[in-house]
Short mmCIF file of N, CA and C in Angstrom, two decimals:
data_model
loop_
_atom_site.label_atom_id
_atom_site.label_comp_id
_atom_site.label_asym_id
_atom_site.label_seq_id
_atom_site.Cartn_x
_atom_site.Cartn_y
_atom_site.Cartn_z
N UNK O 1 0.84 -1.18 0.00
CA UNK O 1 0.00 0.00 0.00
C UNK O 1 0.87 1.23 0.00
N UNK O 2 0.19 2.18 -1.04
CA UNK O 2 1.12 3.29 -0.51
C UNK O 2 0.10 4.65 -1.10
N UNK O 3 0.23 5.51 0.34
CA UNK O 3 -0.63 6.74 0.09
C UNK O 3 0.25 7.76 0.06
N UNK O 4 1.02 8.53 -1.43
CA UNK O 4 1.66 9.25 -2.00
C UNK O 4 1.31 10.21 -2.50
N UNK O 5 -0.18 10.04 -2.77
CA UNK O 5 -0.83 11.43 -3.74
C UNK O 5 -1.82 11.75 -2.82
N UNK O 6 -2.19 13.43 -2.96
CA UNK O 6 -3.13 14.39 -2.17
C UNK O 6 -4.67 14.12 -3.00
N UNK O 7 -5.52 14.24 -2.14
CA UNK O 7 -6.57 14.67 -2.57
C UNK O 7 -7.16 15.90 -2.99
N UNK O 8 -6.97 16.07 -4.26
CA UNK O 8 -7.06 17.33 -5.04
C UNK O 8 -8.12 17.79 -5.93
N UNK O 9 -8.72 19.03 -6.63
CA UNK O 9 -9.57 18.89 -6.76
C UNK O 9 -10.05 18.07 -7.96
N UNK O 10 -8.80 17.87 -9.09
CA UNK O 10 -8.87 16.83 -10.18
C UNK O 10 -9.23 15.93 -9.85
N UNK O 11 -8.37 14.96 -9.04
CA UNK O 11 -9.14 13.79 -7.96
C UNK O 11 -10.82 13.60 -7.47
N UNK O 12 -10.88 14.94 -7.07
CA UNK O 12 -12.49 14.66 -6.73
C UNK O 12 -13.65 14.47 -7.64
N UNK O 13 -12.93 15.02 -8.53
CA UNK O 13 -13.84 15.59 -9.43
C UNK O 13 -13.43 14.14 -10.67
N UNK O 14 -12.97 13.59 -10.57
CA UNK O 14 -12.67 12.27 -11.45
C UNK O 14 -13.76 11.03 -10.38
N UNK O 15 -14.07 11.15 -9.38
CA UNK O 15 -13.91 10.27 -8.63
C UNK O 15 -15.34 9.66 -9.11
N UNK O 16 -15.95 10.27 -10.09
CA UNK O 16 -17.47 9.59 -10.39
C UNK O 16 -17.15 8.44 -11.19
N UNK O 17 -16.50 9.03 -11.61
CA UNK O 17 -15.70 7.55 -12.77
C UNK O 17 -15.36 6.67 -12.26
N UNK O 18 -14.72 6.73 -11.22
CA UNK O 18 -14.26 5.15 -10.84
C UNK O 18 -14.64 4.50 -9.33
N UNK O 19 -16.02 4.71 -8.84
CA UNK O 19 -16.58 4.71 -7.60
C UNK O 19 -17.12 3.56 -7.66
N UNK O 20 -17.30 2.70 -8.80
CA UNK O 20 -18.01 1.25 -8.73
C UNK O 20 -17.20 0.85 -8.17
N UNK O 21 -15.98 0.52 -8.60
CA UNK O 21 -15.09 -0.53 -8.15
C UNK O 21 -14.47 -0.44 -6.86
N UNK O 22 -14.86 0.77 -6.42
CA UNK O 22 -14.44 1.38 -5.06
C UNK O 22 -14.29 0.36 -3.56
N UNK O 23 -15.63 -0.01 -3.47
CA UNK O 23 -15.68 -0.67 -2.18
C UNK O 23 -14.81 -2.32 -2.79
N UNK O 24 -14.78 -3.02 -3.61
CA UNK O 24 -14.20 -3.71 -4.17
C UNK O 24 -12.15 -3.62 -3.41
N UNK O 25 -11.89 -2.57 -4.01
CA UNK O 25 -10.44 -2.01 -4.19
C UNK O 25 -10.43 -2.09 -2.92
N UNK O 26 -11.13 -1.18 -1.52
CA UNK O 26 -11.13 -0.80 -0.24
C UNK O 26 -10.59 -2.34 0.43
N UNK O 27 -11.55 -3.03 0.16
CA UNK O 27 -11.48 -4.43 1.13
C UNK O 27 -9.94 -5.31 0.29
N UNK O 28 -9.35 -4.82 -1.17
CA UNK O 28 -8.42 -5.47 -1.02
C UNK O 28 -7.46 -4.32 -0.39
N UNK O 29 -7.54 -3.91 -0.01
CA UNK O 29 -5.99 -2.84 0.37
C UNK O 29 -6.01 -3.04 2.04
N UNK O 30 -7.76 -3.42 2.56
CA UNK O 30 -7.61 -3.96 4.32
C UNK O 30 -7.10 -5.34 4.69
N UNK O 31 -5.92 -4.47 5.41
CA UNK O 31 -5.50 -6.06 6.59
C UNK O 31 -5.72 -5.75 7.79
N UNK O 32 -5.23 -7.10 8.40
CA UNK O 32 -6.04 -7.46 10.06
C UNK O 32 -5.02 -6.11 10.92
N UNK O 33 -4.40 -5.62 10.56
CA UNK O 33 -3.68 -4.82 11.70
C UNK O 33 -4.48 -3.31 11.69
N UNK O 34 -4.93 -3.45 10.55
CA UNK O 34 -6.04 -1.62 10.36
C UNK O 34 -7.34 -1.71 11.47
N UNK O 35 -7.61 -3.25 11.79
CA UNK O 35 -8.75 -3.12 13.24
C UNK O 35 -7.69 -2.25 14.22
N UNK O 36 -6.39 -2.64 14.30
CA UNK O 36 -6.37 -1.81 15.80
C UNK O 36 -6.60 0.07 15.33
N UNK O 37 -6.51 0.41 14.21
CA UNK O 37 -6.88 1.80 14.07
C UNK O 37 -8.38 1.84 13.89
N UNK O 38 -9.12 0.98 13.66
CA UNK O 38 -10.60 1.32 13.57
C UNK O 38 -11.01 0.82 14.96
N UNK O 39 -10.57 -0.06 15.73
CA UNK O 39 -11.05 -0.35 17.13
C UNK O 39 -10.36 0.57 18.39
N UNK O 40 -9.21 1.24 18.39
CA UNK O 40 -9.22 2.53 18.97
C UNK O 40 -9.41 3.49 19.56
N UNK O 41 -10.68 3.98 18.36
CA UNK O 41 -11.30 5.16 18.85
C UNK O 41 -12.56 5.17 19.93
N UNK O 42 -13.22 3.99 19.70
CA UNK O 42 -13.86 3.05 20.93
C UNK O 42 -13.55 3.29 22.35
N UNK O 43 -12.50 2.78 22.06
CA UNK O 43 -11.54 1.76 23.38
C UNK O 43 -11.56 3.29 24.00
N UNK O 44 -10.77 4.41 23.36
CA UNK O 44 -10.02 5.75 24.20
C UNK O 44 -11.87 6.22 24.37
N UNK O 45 -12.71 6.48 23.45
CA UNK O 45 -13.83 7.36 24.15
C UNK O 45 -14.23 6.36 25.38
N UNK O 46 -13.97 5.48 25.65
CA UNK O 46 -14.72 4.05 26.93
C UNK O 46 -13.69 4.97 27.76
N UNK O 47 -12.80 5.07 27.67
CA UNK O 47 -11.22 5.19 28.86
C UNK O 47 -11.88 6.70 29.04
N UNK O 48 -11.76 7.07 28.23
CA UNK O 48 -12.19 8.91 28.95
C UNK O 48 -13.71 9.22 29.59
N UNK O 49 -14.62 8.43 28.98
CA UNK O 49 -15.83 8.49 29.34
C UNK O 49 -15.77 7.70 31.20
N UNK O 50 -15.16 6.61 31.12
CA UNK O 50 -14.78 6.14 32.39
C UNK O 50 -13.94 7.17 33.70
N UNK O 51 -12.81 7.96 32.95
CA UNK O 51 -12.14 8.91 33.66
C UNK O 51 -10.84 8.06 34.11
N UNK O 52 -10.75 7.26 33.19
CA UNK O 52 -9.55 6.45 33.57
C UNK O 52 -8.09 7.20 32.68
N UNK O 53 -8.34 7.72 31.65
CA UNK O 53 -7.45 8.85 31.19
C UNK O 53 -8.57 10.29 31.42
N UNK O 54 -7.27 11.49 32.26
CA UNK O 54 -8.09 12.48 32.48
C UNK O 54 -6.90 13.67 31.63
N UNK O 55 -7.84 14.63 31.18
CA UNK O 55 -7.20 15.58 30.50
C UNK O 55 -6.27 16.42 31.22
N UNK O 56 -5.65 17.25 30.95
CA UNK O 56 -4.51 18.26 31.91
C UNK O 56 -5.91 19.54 31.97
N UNK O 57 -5.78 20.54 32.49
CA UNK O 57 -6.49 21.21 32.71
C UNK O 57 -6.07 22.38 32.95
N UNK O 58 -4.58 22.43 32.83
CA UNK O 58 -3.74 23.63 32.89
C UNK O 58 -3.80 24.02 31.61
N UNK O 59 -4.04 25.43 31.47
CA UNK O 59 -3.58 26.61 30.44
C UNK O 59 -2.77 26.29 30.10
N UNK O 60 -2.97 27.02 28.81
CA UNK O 60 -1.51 26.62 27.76
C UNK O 60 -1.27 28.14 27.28
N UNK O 61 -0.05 28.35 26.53
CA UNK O 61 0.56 30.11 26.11
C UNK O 61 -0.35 30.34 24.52
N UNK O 62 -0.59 31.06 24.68
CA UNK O 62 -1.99 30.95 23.39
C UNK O 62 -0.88 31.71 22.43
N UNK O 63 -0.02 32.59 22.97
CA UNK O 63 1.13 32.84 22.01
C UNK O 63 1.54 32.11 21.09
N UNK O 64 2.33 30.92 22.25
CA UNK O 64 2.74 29.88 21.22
C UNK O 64 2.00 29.19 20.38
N UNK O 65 1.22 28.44 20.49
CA UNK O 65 -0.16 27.79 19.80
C UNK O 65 -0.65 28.37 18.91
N UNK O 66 -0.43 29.98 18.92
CA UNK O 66 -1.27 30.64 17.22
C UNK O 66 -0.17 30.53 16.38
N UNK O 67 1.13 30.84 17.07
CA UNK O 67 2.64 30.56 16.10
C UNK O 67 2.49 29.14 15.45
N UNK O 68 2.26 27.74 16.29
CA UNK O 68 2.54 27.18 16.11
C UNK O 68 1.32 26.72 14.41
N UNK O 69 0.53 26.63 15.48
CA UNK O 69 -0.88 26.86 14.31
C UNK O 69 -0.64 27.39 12.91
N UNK O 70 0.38 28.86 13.02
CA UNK O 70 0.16 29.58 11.88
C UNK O 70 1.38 28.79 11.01
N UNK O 71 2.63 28.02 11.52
CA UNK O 71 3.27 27.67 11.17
C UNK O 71 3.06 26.29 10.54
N UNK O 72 2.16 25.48 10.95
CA UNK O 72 2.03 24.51 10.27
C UNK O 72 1.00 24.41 9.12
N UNK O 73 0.04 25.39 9.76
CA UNK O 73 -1.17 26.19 8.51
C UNK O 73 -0.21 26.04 6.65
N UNK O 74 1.00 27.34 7.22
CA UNK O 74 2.34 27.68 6.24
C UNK O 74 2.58 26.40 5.21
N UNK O 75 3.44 25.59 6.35
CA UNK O 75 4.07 24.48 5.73
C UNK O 75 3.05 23.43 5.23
N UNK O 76 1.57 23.19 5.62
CA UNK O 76 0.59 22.34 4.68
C UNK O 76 0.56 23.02 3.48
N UNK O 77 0.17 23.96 3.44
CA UNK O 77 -0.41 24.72 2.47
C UNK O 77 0.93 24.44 1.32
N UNK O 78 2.27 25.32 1.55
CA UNK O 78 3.65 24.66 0.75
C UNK O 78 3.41 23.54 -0.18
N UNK O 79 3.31 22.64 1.19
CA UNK O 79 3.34 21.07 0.47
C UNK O 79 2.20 21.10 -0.54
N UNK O 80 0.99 20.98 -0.25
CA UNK O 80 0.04 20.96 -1.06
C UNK O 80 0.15 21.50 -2.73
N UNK O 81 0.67 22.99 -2.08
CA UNK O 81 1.05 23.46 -3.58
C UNK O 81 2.18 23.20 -4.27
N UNK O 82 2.87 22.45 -3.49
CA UNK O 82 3.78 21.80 -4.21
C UNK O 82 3.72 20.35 -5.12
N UNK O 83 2.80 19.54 -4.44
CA UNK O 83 2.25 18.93 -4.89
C UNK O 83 1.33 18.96 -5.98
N UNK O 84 1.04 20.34 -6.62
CA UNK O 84 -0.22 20.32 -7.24
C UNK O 84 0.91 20.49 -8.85
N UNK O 85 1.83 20.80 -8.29
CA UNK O 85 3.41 21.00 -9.80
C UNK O 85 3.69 19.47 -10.67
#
């Protein structure tokens, strides 16, 4: 398996064309190790809903976090358009 290309708007916009064979393709590209990413998200909402993992509750520097935010905003966006070359 390998996920190399972005979803773009050529892509989307092709995607009527080849949507039969879709669920077909899906189930060959799943193996048994993709349950632990689809069984997961379960397991952690059970653990938090329980209170057996609890969140931090301390403030964070909202400084940093809009930098950081704006910085990775930056560098997706880059890639993307770099990708679109």
């Amino acid at each position: 398996r390998e996920f190399s290309d972005f979803v773009t708007v050529n892509t989307m916009l092709a995607s009527s064309s080849v949507s039969a064979g879709l669920g077909e393709a899906a189930l060959e590209l799943f193996r048994p190790g993709d349950l632990i990413y689809i069984i997961d998200f379960p397991i952690l909402g059970f653990l938090f809903y329980k209170k057996w993992i609890r969140l931090d509750d301390r403030s964070f520097n909202k400084r940093a976090s809009f930098a950081i935010t704006a910085l990775s905003s930056m560098l997706f966006s880059a890639n993307l358009f770099l990708a679109e070359i």
